[in-house]
GROMACS .gro file of C-alpha atoms in nm:
model
  267
    1MET     CA    1  -0.414   0.678   3.326
    2LYS     CA    2  -0.096   0.891   3.324
    3ARG     CA    3   0.116   0.587   3.410
    4ILE     CA    4  -0.042   0.395   3.121
    5LEU     CA    5   0.030   0.677   2.878
    6ILE     CA    6   0.392   0.703   2.993
    7LEU     CA    7   0.429   0.327   2.939
    8PHE     CA    8   0.285   0.363   2.589
    9VAL     CA    9   0.534   0.637   2.506
   10PHE     CA   10   0.824   0.430   2.636
   11ILE     CA   11   0.725   0.128   2.428
   12ILE     CA   12   0.692   0.332   2.111
   13SER     CA   13   1.019   0.518   2.173
   14THR     CA   14   1.207   0.188   2.146
   15LYS     CA   15   1.067   0.132   1.796
   16PHE     CA   16   1.186   0.448   1.620
   17TYR     CA   17   1.333   0.417   1.296
   18ALA     CA   18   1.599   0.248   1.093
   19ASP     CA   19   1.688   0.427   0.772
   20THR     CA   20   1.763   0.112   0.572
   21PRO     CA   21   1.493   0.057   0.307
   22ILE     CA   22   1.312  -0.273   0.269
   23VAL     CA   23   1.379  -0.435  -0.068
   24ILE     CA   24   1.206  -0.748  -0.197
   25LYS     CA   25   1.226  -0.938  -0.526
   26HIS     CA   26   0.946  -1.144  -0.675
   27ASP     CA   27   0.907  -1.322  -1.009
   28PHE     CA   28   0.582  -1.328  -1.206
   29GLU     CA   29   0.654  -1.569  -1.493
   30ASN     CA   30   0.872  -1.362  -1.731
   31ILE     CA   31   0.855  -1.050  -1.512
   32THR     CA   32   1.105  -0.978  -1.234
   33LEU     CA   33   0.986  -0.714  -0.989
   34TYR     CA   34   1.195  -0.530  -0.730
   35ILE     CA   35   1.021  -0.317  -0.467
   36SER     CA   36   1.200  -0.072  -0.236
   37VAL     CA   37   1.008   0.101   0.043
   38PRO     CA   38   1.113   0.271   0.370
   39SER     CA   39   0.951   0.007   0.595
   40TYR     CA   40   0.721  -0.294   0.598
   41ARG     CA   41   0.397  -0.134   0.485
   42GLU     CA   42   0.101  -0.191   0.255
   43ASP     CA   43   0.293  -0.035  -0.034
   44LEU     CA   44   0.480  -0.365  -0.064
   45ASN     CA   45   0.151  -0.540  -0.134
   46LYS     CA   46   0.051  -0.263  -0.376
   47GLY     CA   47   0.376  -0.327  -0.562
   48LEU     CA   48   0.304  -0.700  -0.576
   49ILE     CA   49  -0.043  -0.626  -0.713
   50ILE     CA   50   0.124  -0.420  -0.987
   51GLY     CA   51   0.341  -0.723  -1.064
   52GLU     CA   52   0.034  -0.946  -1.098
   53TYR     CA   53  -0.127  -0.702  -1.340
   54LEU     CA   54   0.195  -0.668  -1.541
   55LYS     CA   55   0.196  -1.047  -1.579
   56ILE     CA   56  -0.164  -1.039  -1.705
   57LEU     CA   57  -0.075  -0.755  -1.944
   58ALA     CA   58   0.222  -0.944  -2.088
   59ASN     CA   59   0.003  -1.251  -2.139
   60GLU     CA   60  -0.264  -1.040  -2.311
   61LEU     CA   61   0.001  -0.908  -2.551
   62ASN     CA   62   0.157  -1.254  -2.598
   63TYR     CA   63   0.492  -1.119  -2.479
   64THR     CA   64   0.725  -1.381  -2.331
   65ASP     CA   65   1.063  -1.205  -2.324
   66SER     CA   66   1.202  -1.086  -1.993
   67ILE     CA   67   1.072  -0.771  -1.825
   68GLN     CA   68   1.237  -0.613  -1.524
   69VAL     CA   69   1.063  -0.345  -1.317
   70PHE     CA   70   1.206  -0.150  -1.020
   71LEU     CA   71   0.947   0.019  -0.798
   72ASP     CA   72   1.139   0.266  -0.585
   73MET     CA   73   0.948   0.466  -0.324
   74LYS     CA   74   1.104   0.810  -0.283
   75THR     CA   75   0.966   1.153  -0.197
   76GLY     CA   76   0.942   1.410  -0.473
   77PRO     CA   77   0.797   1.416  -0.826
   78ALA     CA   78   0.740   1.082  -0.995
   79SER     CA   79   0.995   0.983  -1.257
   80TYR     CA   80   1.012   0.687  -1.494
   81LYS     CA   81   1.317   0.570  -1.687
   82PHE     CA   82   1.373   0.289  -1.931
   83TYR     CA   83   1.717   0.134  -1.962
   84ASN     CA   84   1.858   0.002  -2.287
   85GLU     CA   85   1.891  -0.365  -2.208
   86LYS     CA   86   1.836  -0.679  -2.410
   87TYR     CA   87   1.508  -0.694  -2.221
   88ILE     CA   88   1.259  -0.428  -2.109
   89SER     CA   89   1.381  -0.261  -1.789
   90LEU     CA   90   1.182   0.015  -1.619
   91HIS     CA   91   1.280   0.214  -1.311
   92SER     CA   92   0.974   0.374  -1.151
   93ARG     CA   93   1.045   0.624  -0.874
   94ALA     CA   94   0.753   0.787  -0.688
   95ASP     CA   95   0.616   0.851  -0.340
   96ASN     CA   96   0.312   0.638  -0.429
   97PHE     CA   97   0.313   0.339  -0.665
   98ASP     CA   98   0.069   0.410  -0.947
   99LEU     CA   99  -0.068   0.098  -1.115
  100CYS     CA  100  -0.198   0.257  -1.436
  101SER     CA  101   0.121   0.455  -1.502
  102ASN     CA  102   0.330   0.139  -1.487
  103LEU     CA  103   0.084  -0.054  -1.703
  104LYS     CA  104   0.082   0.220  -1.969
  105LEU     CA  105   0.461   0.239  -1.980
  106ILE     CA  106   0.516  -0.136  -1.999
  107GLU     CA  107   0.246  -0.168  -2.265
  108PHE     CA  108   0.423   0.107  -2.462
  109ALA     CA  109   0.757  -0.070  -2.424
  110ILE     CA  110   0.617  -0.405  -2.531
  111ARG     CA  111   0.448  -0.259  -2.839
  112HIS     CA  112   0.752  -0.052  -2.934
  113LYS     CA  113   1.037  -0.261  -2.794
  114LYS     CA  114   1.250  -0.205  -3.105
  115LEU     CA  115   1.257   0.170  -3.047
  116ASN     CA  116   1.523   0.350  -2.844
  117ILE     CA  117   1.350   0.388  -2.509
  118ASP     CA  118   1.651   0.510  -2.312
  119SER     CA  119   1.487   0.840  -2.214
  120LYS     CA  120   1.325   0.996  -1.909
  121ILE     CA  121   0.947   1.007  -1.920
  122GLY     CA  122   0.787   1.263  -1.690
  123SER     CA  123   0.436   1.260  -1.548
  124SER     CA  124   0.320   1.501  -1.820
  125ASP     CA  125   0.435   1.275  -2.099
  126GLU     CA  126   0.179   1.183  -2.363
  127ILE     CA  127   0.199   0.816  -2.272
  128LEU     CA  128   0.101   0.874  -1.911
  129ASN     CA  129  -0.176   1.122  -1.997
  130MET     CA  130  -0.346   0.913  -2.263
  131LYS     CA  131  -0.660   0.715  -2.185
  132HIS     CA  132  -0.635   0.350  -2.096
  133SER     CA  133  -0.607   0.123  -2.397
  134LYS     CA  134  -0.868  -0.147  -2.442
  135THR     CA  135  -0.602  -0.396  -2.337
  136ILE     CA  136  -0.541  -0.220  -2.006
  137GLU     CA  137  -0.917  -0.189  -1.947
  138THR     CA  138  -0.943  -0.566  -1.991
  139VAL     CA  139  -0.648  -0.623  -1.757
  140LEU     CA  140  -0.798  -0.403  -1.482
  141GLN     CA  141  -1.118  -0.607  -1.486
  142GLN     CA  142  -0.927  -0.900  -1.340
  143LYS     CA  143  -0.952  -0.950  -0.964
  144ILE     CA  144  -0.627  -0.963  -0.765
  145GLU     CA  145  -0.642  -1.073  -0.401
  146ARG     CA  146  -0.439  -0.899  -0.133
  147PRO     CA  147  -0.096  -1.070  -0.151
  148ASN     CA  148   0.021  -1.292   0.132
  149PHE     CA  149   0.384  -1.315   0.026
  150VAL     CA  150   0.560  -1.080   0.269
  151GLU     CA  151   0.586  -1.249   0.608
  152GLN     CA  152   0.568  -0.922   0.806
  153LEU     CA  153   0.240  -0.825   0.634
  154LYS     CA  154   0.058  -1.158   0.649
  155SER     CA  155  -0.291  -1.131   0.792
  156ARG     CA  156  -0.488  -1.392   0.983
  157SER     CA  157  -0.808  -1.190   0.949
  158PHE     CA  158  -1.119  -1.324   0.776
  159ILE     CA  159  -1.162  -0.972   0.637
  160SER     CA  160  -0.937  -0.886   0.345
  161TYR     CA  161  -0.949  -0.699   0.016
  162PHE     CA  162  -0.909  -0.756  -0.354
  163TYR     CA  163  -0.824  -0.507  -0.627
  164GLN     CA  164  -1.046  -0.477  -0.932
  165ASP     CA  165  -1.153  -0.198  -1.172
  166ASP     CA  166  -0.903   0.043  -1.015
  167LYS     CA  167  -1.055   0.010  -0.663
  168TYR     CA  168  -0.994  -0.181  -0.340
  169HIS     CA  169  -1.287  -0.402  -0.238
  170ILE     CA  170  -1.284  -0.487   0.133
  171TYR     CA  171  -1.478  -0.808   0.191
  172ASN     CA  172  -1.559  -1.092   0.430
  173LYS     CA  173  -1.373  -1.400   0.308
  174LEU     CA  174  -1.618  -1.630   0.486
  175THR     CA  175  -1.931  -1.492   0.318
  176ASN     CA  176  -1.780  -1.309   0.017
  177GLU     CA  177  -1.981  -1.004   0.121
  178ILE     CA  178  -1.825  -0.676   0.006
  179LEU     CA  179  -1.817  -0.445   0.308
  180LEU     CA  180  -1.656  -0.132   0.164
  181VAL     CA  181  -1.498  -0.003  -0.156
  182GLU     CA  182  -1.202   0.236  -0.129
  183LYS     CA  183  -0.998   0.422  -0.388
  184ASP     CA  184  -0.680   0.365  -0.190
  185ILE     CA  185  -0.548   0.177   0.114
  186PHE     CA  186  -0.267   0.339   0.310
  187LEU     CA  187  -0.239   0.078   0.586
  188PHE     CA  188  -0.388  -0.264   0.665
  189PHE     CA  189  -0.326  -0.373   1.025
  190THR     CA  190  -0.461  -0.691   1.187
  191MET     CA  191  -0.573  -0.632   1.546
  192PHE     CA  192  -0.573  -0.883   1.834
  193SER     CA  193  -0.936  -0.960   1.747
  194SER     CA  194  -0.824  -1.087   1.403
  195ARG     CA  195  -1.013  -0.797   1.249
  196PRO     CA  196  -0.837  -0.530   1.045
  197LEU     CA  197  -0.785  -0.162   1.104
  198ILE     CA  198  -0.760   0.006   0.762
  199PHE     CA  199  -0.639   0.357   0.678
  200SER     CA  200  -0.765   0.488   0.342
  201ASP     CA  201  -0.512   0.773   0.370
  202ASN     CA  202  -0.280   0.896   0.645
  203LYS     CA  203  -0.567   1.043   0.851
  204LYS     CA  204  -0.893   0.848   0.806
  205PHE     CA  205  -0.943   0.490   0.915
  206ILE     CA  206  -1.205   0.224   0.977
  207TYR     CA  207  -1.207  -0.088   1.189
  208PHE     CA  208  -1.448  -0.364   1.284
  209ASP     CA  209  -1.588  -0.437   1.629
  210ASN     CA  210  -1.661  -0.786   1.761
  211LYS     CA  211  -1.997  -0.785   1.584
  212ASN     CA  212  -1.832  -0.688   1.256
  213ASN     CA  213  -1.987  -0.342   1.262
  214VAL     CA  214  -1.781  -0.087   1.071
  215LEU     CA  215  -1.652   0.197   1.290
  216GLN     CA  216  -1.498   0.512   1.143
  217ASN     CA  217  -1.261   0.765   1.294
  218HIS     CA  218  -0.975   0.999   1.203
  219LEU     CA  219  -0.660   1.129   1.366
  220GLY     CA  220  -0.772   1.493   1.354
  221ASN     CA  221  -0.693   1.782   1.124
  222GLU     CA  222  -0.346   1.843   1.270
  223TYR     CA  223  -0.221   1.485   1.277
  224GLU     CA  224  -0.103   1.241   1.012
  225LEU     CA  225   0.009   0.880   1.040
  226GLN     CA  226   0.380   0.824   0.996
  227GLY     CA  227   0.493   0.581   0.729
  228LYS     CA  228   0.748   0.399   0.944
  229ASN     CA  229   0.636   0.179   1.235
  230PRO     CA  230   0.294   0.348   1.229
  231VAL     CA  231   0.084   0.117   1.450
  232THR     CA  232   0.130  -0.094   1.762
  233GLN     CA  233  -0.135  -0.272   1.967
  234ILE     CA  234  -0.030  -0.353   2.323
  235ASN     CA  235  -0.359  -0.487   2.463
  236PRO     CA  236  -0.712  -0.561   2.335
  237ASN     CA  237  -0.836  -0.209   2.405
  238TYR     CA  238  -0.557   0.028   2.303
  239ILE     CA  239  -0.379   0.091   1.975
  240ILE     CA  240  -0.092   0.338   1.946
  241PHE     CA  241  -0.024   0.543   1.633
  242ASN     CA  242   0.304   0.713   1.555
  243THR     CA  243   0.188   1.046   1.412
  244TYR     CA  244   0.327   1.387   1.324
  245THR     CA  245   0.192   1.739   1.290
  246SER     CA  246   0.216   1.991   1.005
  247ASP     CA  247   0.548   2.117   1.146
  248LEU     CA  248   0.676   1.754   1.139
  249SER     CA  249   0.684   1.720   1.518
  250ASP     CA  250   0.663   1.357   1.631
  251GLN     CA  251   0.348   1.275   1.825
  252ILE     CA  252   0.184   0.977   1.992
  253THR     CA  253  -0.186   0.916   1.928
  254ILE     CA  254  -0.391   0.646   2.100
  255LEU     CA  255  -0.714   0.478   1.990
  256GLN     CA  256  -0.931   0.347   2.271
  257LEU     CA  257  -1.125   0.074   2.093
  258SER     CA  258  -1.403   0.028   2.350
  259LYS     CA  259  -1.510   0.393   2.309
  260ASN     CA  260  -1.383   0.458   1.955
  261ARG     CA  261  -1.197   0.751   2.112
  262ILE     CA  262  -0.878   0.924   1.995
  263ILE     CA  263  -0.632   1.049   2.258
  264ASN     CA  264  -0.345   1.280   2.161
  265ILE     CA  265  -0.089   1.260   2.439
  266PHE     CA  266   0.085   1.594   2.390
  267GLU     CA  267  -0.228   1.809   2.370
   0.00000   0.00000   0.00000
């Protein structure tokens, strides 16, 4: 067992991090969306879902002029800034992409596009704190499937999710059965079995066994999943997590699938 663990550590140590962010561009009719994140992660798909909803919003408001949105993932307080362009241009910087905040701001810009909107709008601004408009409520009722645009995040699993009514619905694509509903998805990883392992935050996760039973587990109170290169599976029974502790020490955590057992190497 010790030799196996040492091998796991060696494999993971070769994967530690590049600092260059991942940036993608995608067009949704009259909307151009740029997404910048630290690594290939589910936040890219969350950003693409925001783009789909922005397209629906613009259609609802019969707005056909160009809109440009930059979703920039950075640590620290969220900030939103409009730029005085011939078209609507929003720079959204936050450590978590918030769908409703971006919808509210773009709706505001569309409805008031003739106003001077070259000003910083903080999270306490009246626009962000107001209730959803009826238009946004209508938009959120639309179902958006998990995107399959980013090559590094494509999934071959028959289990996926769609976003609707401000929630993630995890479902079986073969039967359309909804298996779980989550408020957030931190990570969606396809295992060798073609079934997903899904983190709802950076501690708690679920996965599916060969009979499609839902198994739950967590990394433990002291451990959190890292955002960069978080998961590697090296054989059908073991998955390795790059984790860290409250003092930001790097750790290696292993999930033994056959026993649904968590192993922390450095304990």
